PDB file of C-alpha atoms and ligand atoms in Angstrom:
ATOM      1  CA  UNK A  18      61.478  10.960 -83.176  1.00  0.00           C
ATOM      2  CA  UNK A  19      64.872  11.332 -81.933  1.00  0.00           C
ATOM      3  CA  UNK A  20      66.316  14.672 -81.192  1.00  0.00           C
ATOM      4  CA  UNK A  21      70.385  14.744 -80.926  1.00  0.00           C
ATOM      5  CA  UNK A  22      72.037  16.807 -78.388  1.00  0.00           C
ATOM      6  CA  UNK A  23      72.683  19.916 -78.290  1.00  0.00           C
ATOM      7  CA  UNK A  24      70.035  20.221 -80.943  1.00  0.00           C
ATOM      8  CA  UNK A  25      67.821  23.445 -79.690  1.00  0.00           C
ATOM      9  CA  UNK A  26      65.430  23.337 -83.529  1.00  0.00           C
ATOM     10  CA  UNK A  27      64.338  19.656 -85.054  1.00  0.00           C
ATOM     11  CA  UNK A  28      61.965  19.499 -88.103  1.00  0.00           C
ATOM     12  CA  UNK A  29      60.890  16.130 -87.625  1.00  0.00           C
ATOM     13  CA  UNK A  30      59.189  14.273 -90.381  1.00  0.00           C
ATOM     14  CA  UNK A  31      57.716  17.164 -91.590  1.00  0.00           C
ATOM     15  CA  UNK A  32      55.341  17.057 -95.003  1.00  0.00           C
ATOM     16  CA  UNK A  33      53.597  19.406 -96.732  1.00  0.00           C
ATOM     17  CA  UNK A  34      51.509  19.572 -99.339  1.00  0.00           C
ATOM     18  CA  UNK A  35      49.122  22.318-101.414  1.00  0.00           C
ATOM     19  CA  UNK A  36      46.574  19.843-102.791  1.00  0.00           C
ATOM     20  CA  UNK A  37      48.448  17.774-104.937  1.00  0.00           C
ATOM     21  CA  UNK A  38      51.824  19.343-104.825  1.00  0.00           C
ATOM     22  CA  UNK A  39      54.125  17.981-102.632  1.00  0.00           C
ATOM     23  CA  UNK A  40      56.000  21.290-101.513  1.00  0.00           C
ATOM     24  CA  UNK A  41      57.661  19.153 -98.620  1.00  0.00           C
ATOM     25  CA  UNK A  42      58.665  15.718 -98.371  1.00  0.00           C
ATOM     26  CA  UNK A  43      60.486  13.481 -95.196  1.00  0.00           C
ATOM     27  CA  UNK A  44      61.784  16.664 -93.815  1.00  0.00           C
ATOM     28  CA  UNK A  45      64.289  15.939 -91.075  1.00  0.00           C
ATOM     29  CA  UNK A  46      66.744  18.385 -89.321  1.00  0.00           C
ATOM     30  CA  UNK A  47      68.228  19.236 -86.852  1.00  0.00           C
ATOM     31  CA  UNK A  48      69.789  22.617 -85.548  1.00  0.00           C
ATOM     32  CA  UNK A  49      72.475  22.619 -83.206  1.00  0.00           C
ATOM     33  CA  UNK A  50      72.797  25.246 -80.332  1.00  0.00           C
ATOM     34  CA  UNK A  51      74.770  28.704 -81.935  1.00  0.00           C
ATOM     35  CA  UNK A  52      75.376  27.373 -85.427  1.00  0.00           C
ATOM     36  CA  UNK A  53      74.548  29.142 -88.574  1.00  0.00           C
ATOM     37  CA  UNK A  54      72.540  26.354 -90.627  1.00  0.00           C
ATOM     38  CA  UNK A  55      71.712  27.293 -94.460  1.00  0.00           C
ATOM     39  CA  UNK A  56      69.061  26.092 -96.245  1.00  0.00           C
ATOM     40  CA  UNK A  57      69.078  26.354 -99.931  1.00  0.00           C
ATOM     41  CA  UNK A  58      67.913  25.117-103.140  1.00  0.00           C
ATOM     42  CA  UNK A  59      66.681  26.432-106.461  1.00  0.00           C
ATOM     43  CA  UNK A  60      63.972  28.902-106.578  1.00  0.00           C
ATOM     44  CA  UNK A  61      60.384  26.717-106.059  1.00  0.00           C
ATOM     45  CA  UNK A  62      62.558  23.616-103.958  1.00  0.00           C
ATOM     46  CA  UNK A  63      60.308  24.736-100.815  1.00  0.00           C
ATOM     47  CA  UNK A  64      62.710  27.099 -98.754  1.00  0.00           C
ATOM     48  CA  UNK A  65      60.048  29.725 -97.828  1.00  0.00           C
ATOM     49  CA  UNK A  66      57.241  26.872 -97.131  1.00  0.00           C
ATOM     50  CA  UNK A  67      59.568  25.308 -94.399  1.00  0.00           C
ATOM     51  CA  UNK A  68      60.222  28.228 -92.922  1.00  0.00           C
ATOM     52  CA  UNK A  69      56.806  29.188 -93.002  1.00  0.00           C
ATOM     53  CA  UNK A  70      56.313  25.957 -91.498  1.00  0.00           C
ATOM     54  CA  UNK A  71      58.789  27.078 -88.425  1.00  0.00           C
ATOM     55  CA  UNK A  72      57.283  30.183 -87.507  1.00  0.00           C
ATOM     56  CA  UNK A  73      53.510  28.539 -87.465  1.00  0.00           C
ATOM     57  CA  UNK A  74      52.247  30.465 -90.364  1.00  0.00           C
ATOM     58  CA  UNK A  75      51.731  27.429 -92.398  1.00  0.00           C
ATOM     59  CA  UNK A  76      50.505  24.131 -90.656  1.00  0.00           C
ATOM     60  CA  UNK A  77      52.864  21.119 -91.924  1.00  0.00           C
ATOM     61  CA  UNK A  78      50.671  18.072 -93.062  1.00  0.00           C
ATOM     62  CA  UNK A  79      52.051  15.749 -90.994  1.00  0.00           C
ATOM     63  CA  UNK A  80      54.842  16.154 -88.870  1.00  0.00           C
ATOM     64  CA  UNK A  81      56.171  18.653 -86.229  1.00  0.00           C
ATOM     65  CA  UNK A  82      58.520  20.989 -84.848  1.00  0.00           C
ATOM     66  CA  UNK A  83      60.316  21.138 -81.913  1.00  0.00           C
ATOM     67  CA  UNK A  84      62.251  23.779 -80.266  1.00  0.00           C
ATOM     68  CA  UNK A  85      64.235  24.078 -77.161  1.00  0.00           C
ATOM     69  CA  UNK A  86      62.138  21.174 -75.876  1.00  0.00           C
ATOM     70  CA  UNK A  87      58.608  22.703 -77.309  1.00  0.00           C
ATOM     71  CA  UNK A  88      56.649  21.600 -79.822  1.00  0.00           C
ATOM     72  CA  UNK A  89      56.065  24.950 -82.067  1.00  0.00           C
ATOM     73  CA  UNK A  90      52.981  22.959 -84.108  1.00  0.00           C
ATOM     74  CA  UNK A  91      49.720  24.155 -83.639  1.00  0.00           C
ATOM     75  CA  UNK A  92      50.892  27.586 -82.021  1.00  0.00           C
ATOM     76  CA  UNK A  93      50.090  30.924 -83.372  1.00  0.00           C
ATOM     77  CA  UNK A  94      53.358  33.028 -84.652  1.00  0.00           C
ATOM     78  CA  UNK A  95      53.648  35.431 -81.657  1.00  0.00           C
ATOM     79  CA  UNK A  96      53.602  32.329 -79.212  1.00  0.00           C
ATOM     80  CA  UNK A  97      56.719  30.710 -81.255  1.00  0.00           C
ATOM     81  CA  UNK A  98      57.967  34.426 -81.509  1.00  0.00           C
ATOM     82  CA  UNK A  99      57.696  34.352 -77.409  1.00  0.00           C
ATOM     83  CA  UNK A 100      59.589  31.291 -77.069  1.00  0.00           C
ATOM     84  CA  UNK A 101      62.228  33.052 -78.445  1.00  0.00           C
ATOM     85  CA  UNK A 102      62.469  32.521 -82.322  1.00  0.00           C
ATOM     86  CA  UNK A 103      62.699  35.752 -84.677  1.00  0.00           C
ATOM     87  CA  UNK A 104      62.428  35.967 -88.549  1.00  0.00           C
ATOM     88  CA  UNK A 105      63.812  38.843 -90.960  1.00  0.00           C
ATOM     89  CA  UNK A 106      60.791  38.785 -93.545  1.00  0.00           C
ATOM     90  CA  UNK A 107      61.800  38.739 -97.252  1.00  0.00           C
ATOM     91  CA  UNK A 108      60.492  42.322 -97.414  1.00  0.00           C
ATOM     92  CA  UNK A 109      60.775  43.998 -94.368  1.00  0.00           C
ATOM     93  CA  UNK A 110      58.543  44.889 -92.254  1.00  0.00           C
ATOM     94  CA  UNK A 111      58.809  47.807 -90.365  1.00  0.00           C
ATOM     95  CA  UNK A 112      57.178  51.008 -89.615  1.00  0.00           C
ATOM     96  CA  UNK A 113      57.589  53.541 -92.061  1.00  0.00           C
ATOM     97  CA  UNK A 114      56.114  57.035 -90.381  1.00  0.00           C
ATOM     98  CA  UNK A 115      57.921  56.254 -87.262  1.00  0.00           C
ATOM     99  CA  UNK A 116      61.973  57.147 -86.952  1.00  0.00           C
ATOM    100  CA  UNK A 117      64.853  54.639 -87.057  1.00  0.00           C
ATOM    101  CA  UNK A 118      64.890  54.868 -84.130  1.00  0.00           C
ATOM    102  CA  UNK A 119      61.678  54.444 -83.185  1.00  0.00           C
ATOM    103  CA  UNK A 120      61.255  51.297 -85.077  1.00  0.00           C
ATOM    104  CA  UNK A 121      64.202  49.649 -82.986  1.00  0.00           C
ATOM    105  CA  UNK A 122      62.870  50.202 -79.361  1.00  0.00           C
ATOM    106  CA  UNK A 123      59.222  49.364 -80.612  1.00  0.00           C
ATOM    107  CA  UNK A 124      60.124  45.342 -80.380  1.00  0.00           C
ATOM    108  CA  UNK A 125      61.504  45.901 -76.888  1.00  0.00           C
ATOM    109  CA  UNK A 126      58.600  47.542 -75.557  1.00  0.00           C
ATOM    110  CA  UNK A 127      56.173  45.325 -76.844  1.00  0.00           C
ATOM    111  CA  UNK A 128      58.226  42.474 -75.363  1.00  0.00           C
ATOM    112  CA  UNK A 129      58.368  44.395 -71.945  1.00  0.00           C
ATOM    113  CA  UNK A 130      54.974  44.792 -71.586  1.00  0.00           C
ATOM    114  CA  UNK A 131      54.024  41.253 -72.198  1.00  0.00           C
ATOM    115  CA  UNK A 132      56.256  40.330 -69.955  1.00  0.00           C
ATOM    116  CA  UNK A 133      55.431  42.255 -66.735  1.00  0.00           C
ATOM    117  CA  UNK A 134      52.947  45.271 -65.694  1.00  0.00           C
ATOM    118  CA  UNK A 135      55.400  48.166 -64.198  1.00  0.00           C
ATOM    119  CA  UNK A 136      54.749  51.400 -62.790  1.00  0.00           C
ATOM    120  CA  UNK A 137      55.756  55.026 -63.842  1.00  0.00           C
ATOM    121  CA  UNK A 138      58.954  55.312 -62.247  1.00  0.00           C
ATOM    122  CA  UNK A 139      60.407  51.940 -63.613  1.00  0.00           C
ATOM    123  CA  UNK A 140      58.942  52.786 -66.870  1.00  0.00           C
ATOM    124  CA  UNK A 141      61.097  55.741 -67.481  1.00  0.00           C
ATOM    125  CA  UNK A 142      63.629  54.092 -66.182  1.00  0.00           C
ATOM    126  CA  UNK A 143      63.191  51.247 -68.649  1.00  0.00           C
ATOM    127  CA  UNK A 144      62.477  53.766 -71.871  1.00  0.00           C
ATOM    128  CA  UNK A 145      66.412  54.905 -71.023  1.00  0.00           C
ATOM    129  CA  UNK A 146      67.229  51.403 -71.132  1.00  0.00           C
ATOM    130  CA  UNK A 147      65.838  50.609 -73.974  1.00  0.00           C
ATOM    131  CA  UNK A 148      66.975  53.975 -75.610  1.00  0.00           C
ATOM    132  CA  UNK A 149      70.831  52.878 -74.901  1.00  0.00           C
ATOM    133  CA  UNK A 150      70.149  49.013 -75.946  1.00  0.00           C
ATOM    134  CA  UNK A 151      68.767  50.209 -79.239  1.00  0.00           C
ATOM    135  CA  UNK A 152      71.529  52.559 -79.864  1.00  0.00           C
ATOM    136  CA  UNK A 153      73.588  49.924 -79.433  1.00  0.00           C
ATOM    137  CA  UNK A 154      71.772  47.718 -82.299  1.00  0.00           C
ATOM    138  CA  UNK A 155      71.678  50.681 -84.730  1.00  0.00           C
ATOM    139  CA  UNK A 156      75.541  51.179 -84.125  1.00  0.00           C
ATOM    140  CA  UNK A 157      75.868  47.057 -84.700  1.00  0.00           C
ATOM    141  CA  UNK A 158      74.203  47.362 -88.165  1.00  0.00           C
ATOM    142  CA  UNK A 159      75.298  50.142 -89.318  1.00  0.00           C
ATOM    143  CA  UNK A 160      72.393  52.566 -89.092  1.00  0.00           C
ATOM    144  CA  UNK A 161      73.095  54.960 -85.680  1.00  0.00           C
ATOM    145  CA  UNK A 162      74.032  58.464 -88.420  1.00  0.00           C
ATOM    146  CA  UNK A 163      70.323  57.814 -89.611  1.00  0.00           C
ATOM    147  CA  UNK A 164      68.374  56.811 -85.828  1.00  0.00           C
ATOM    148  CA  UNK A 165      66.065  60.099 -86.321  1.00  0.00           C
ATOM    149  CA  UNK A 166      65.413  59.539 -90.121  1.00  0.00           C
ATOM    150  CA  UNK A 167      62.006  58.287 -90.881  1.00  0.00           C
ATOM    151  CA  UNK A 168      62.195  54.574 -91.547  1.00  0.00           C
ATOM    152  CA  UNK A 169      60.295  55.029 -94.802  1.00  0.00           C
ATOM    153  CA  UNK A 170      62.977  56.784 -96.720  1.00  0.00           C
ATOM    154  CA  UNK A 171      65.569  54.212 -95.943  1.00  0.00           C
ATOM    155  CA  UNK A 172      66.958  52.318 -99.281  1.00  0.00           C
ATOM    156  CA  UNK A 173      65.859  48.871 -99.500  1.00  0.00           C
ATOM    157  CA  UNK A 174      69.438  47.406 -98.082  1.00  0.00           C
ATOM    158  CA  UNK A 175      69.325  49.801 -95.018  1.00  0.00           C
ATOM    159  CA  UNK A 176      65.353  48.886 -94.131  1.00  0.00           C
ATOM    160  CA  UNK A 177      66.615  45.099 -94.107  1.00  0.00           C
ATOM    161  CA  UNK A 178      69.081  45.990 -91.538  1.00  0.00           C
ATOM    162  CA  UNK A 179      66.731  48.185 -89.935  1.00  0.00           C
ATOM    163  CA  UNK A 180      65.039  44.716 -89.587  1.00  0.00           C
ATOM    164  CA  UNK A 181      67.404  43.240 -88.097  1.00  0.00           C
ATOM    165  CA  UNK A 182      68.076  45.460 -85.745  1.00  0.00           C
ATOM    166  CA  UNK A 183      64.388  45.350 -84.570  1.00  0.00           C
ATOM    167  CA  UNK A 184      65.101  41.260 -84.426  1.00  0.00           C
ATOM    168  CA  UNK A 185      68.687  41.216 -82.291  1.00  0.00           C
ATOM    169  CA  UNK A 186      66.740  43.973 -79.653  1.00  0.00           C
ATOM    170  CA  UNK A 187      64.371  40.842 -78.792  1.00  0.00           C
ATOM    171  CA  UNK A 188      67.528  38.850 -78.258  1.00  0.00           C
ATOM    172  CA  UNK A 189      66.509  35.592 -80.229  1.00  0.00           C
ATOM    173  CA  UNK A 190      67.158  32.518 -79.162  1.00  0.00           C
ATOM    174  CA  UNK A 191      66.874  31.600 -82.603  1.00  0.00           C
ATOM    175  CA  UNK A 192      66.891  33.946 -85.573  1.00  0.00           C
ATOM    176  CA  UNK A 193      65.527  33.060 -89.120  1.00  0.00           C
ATOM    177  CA  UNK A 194      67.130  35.086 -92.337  1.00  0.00           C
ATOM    178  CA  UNK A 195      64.833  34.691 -95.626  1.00  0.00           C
ATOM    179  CA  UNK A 196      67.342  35.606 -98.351  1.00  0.00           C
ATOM    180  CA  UNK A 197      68.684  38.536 -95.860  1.00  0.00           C
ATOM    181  CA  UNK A 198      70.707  39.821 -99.010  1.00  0.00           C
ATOM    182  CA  UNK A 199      67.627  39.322-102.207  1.00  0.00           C
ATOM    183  CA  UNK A 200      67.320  42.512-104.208  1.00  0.00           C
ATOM    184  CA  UNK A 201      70.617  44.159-102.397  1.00  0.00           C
ATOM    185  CA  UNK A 202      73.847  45.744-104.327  1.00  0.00           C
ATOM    186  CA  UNK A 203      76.875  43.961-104.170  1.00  0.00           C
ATOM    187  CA  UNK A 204      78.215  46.227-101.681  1.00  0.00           C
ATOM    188  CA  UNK A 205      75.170  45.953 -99.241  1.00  0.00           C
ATOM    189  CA  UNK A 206      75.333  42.391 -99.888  1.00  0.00           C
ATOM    190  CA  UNK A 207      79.083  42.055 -99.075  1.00  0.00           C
ATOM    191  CA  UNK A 208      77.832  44.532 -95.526  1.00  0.00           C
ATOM    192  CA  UNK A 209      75.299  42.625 -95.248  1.00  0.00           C
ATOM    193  CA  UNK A 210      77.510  39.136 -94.740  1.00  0.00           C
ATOM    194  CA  UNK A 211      79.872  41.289 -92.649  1.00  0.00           C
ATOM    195  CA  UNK A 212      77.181  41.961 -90.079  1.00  0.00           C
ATOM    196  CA  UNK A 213      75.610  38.575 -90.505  1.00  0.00           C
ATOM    197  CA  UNK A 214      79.596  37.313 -89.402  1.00  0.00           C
ATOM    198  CA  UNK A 215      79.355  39.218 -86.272  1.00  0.00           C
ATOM    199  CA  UNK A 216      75.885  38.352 -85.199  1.00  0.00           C
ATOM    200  CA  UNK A 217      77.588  34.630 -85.392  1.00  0.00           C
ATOM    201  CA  UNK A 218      80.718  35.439 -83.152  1.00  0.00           C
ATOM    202  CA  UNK A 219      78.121  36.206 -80.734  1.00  0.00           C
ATOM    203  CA  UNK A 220      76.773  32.647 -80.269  1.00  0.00           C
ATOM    204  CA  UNK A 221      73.116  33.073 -81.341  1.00  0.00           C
ATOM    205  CA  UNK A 222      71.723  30.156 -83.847  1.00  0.00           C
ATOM    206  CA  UNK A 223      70.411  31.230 -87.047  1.00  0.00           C
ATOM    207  CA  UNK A 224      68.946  29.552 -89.925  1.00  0.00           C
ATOM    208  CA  UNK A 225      69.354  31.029 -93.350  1.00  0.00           C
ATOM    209  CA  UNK A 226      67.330  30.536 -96.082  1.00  0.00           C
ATOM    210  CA  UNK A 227      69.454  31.558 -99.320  1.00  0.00           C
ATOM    211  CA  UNK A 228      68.952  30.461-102.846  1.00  0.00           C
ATOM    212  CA  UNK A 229      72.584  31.995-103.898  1.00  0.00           C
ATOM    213  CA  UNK A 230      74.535  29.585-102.892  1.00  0.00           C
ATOM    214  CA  UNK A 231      77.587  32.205-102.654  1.00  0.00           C
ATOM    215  CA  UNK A 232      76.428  33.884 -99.682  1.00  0.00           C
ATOM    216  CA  UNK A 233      76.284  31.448 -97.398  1.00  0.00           C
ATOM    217  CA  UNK A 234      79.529  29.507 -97.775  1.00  0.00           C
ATOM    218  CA  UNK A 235      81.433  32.202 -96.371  1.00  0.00           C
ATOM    219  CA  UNK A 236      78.806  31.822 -93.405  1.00  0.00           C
ATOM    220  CA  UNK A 237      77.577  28.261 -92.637  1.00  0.00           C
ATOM    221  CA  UNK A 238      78.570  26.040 -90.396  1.00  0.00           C
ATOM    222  CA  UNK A 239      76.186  23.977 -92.424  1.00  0.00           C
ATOM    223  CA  UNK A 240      74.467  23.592 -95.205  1.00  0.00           C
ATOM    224  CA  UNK A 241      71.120  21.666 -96.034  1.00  0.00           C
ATOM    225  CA  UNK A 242      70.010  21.066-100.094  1.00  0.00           C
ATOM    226  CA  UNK A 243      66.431  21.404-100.796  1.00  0.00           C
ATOM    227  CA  UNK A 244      65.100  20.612-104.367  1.00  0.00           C
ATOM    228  CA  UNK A 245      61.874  19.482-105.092  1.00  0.00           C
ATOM    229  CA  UNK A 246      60.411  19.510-101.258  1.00  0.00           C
ATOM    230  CA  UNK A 247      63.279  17.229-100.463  1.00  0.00           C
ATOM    231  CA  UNK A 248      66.503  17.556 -99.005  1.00  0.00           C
ATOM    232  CA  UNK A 249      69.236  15.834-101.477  1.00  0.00           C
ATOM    233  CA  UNK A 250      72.284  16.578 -99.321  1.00  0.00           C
ATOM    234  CA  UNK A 251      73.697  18.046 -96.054  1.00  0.00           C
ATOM    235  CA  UNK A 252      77.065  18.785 -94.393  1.00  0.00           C
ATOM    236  CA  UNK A 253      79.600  21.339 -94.062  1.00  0.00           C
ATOM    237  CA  UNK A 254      80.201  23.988 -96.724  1.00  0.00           C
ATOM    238  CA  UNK A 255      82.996  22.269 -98.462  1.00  0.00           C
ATOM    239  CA  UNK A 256      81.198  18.458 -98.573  1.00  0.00           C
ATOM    240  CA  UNK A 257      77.735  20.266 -99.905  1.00  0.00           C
ATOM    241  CA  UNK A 258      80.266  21.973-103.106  1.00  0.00           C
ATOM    242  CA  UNK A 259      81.320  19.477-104.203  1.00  0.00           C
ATOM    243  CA  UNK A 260      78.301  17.522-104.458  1.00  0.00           C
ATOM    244  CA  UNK A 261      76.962  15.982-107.572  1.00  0.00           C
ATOM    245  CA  UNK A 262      73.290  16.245-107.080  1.00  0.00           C
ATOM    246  CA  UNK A 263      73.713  19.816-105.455  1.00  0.00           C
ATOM    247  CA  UNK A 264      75.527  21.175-108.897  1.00  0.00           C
ATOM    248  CA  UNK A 265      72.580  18.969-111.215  1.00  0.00           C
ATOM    249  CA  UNK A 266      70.084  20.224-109.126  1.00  0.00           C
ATOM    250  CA  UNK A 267      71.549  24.233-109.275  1.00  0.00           C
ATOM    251  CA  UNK A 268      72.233  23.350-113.163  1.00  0.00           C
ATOM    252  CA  UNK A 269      68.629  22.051-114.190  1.00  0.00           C
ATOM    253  CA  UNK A 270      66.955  24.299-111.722  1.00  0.00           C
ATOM    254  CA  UNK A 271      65.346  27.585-112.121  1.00  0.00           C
ATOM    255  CA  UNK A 272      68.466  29.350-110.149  1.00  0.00           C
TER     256      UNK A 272
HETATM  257  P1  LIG B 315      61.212  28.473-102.503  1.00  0.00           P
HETATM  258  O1  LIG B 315      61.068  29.402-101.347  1.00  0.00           O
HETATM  259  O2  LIG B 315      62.294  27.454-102.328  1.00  0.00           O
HETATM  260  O3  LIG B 315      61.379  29.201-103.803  1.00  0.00           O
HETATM  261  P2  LIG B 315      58.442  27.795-101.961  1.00  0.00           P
HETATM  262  O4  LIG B 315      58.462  27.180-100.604  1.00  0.00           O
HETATM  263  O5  LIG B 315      57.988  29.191-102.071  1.00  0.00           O
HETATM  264  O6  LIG B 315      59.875  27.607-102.654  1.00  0.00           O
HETATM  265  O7  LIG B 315      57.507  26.928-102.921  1.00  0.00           O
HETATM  266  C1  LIG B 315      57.620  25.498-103.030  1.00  0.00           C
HETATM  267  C2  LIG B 315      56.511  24.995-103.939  1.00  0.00           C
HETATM  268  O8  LIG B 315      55.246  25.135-103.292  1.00  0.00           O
HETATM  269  C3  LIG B 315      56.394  25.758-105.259  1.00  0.00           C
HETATM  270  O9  LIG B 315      56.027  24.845-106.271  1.00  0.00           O
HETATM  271  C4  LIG B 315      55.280  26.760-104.986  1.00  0.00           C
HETATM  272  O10 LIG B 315      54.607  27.096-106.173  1.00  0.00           O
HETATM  273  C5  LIG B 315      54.375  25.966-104.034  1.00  0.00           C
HETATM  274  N1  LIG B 315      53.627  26.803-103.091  1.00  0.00           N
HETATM  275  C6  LIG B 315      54.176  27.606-102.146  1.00  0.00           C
HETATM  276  N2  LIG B 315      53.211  28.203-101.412  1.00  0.00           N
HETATM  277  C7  LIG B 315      52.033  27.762-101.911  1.00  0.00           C
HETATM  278  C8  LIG B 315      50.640  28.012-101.573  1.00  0.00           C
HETATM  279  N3  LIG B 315      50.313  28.822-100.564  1.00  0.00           N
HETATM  280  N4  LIG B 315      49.690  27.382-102.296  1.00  0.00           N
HETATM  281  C9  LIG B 315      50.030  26.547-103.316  1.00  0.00           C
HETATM  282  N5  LIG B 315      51.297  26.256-103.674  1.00  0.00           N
HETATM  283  C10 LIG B 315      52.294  26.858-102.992  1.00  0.00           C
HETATM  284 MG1  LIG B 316      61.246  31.603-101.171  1.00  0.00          MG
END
């Protein structure tokens, strides 16, 4: 296993299989330091199983991951969510009877405390803190007119970037996006993206799992082709268009 530098996320070798179906096959990639990488393929080419396979809720067959030097296999999702890797779920997950608010400095706190014991007077301090720094995500994504409203009457587009918002407050190292933009309007979509551009000036790596492949060429620095477990092409936006196999595979597919 050789790891490239500058790489900070390598899915080496990684296989996976349910039974008899081979969901992953000879999985090798790499992730360099504050790029956007896209994964896609058609819908059953094994997007969510990989990722899955990153944040340790699936264990790969054979194989392993490594991140910033640390091998994320065989550790339990809120270890690999320690070493600094965040996901935005495909529906989100947040906390409905608590305010928008709320559900922003929640991530924080919960990081805080596992981080250090403090006593009273730092921990106001550190509430004010976190107040300010999750203003500041809410006014990122869109969301500070609503930070009282109770998360649970959000539409669907602004809980996902409610979600997000909970993600950037743990400051990532690494942030995974399944289908950030599935079930969204064109306009929340075409927000969505917007946001997603800005998050990237900042430097932070991301992985995005997308099976339109229209959303992330406007995004990627690069793009990797799953279809049937296996990837069947990588490069930069304009090399993967292009691609034969890519368009067959799109074509045939269930997309
Ligand atoms: P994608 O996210 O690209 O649509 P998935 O990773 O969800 O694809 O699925 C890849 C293949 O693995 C599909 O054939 C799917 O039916 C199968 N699969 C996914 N999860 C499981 C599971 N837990 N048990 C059995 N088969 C699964
Ligand atoms: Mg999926």
């Amino acid at each position: 296993m050789q790891t490239n530098k500058n790489v900070v996320l390598h899915v080496a070798d990684v296989h996976k299989h349910f039974g008899g179906l081979h969901a992953l096959s000879d999985i090798d990639l790499q992730v360099k330091e504050g790029e956007t990488h896209a994964i896609i393929g058609p819908n059953g080419a094994g997007k969510s199983t990989l990722l899955n396979v990153i944040i340790g809720r699936l264990a790969p067959s054979s194989g392993a991951v490594v991140f910033d030097g640390n091998v994320l296999t065989g550790r339990k999702p809120h270890e690999i969510n320690q070493l600094g890797v965040a996901r935005v779920f495909q529906t989100p997950e947040i906390f409905a009877d608590l305010s928008v608010i709320q559900n922003v400095m929640t991530p924080a706190f919960a990081k805080r405390d596992g981080a250090f014991k403090i006593n009273m007077f730092s921990a106001v301090e550190n509430e004010r803190a976190i107040r300010e720094e999750a203003e500041h995500m809410l006014e990122d994504v869109g969301l500070i007119d609503r930070r009282e409203t109770h998360a649970g009457a959000l539409s669907r587009g602004d809980k996902r970037r409610l979600e997000l918002a909970m993600c950037l407050i743990q400051k990532p190292r690494l942030l995974l996006l399944d289908e950030p933009t599935a079930g969204m309007s064109r306009h929340d979509t075409n927000t969505t993206i917007e946001l997603l551009k800005k998050i990237k000036s900042r430097g932070m790596t991301k992985v995005i799992i997308e099976h339109d492949m229209h959303v992330v060429f406007s995004l990627a620095d690069k793009i990797t082709v799953l279809a049937g477990g296996r990837i069947i092409a990588e490069g930069a936006p304009d090399e993967v268009r292009g691609d034969q196999r890519v368009q067959e595979a799109y074509l045939g597919g269930a997309h």
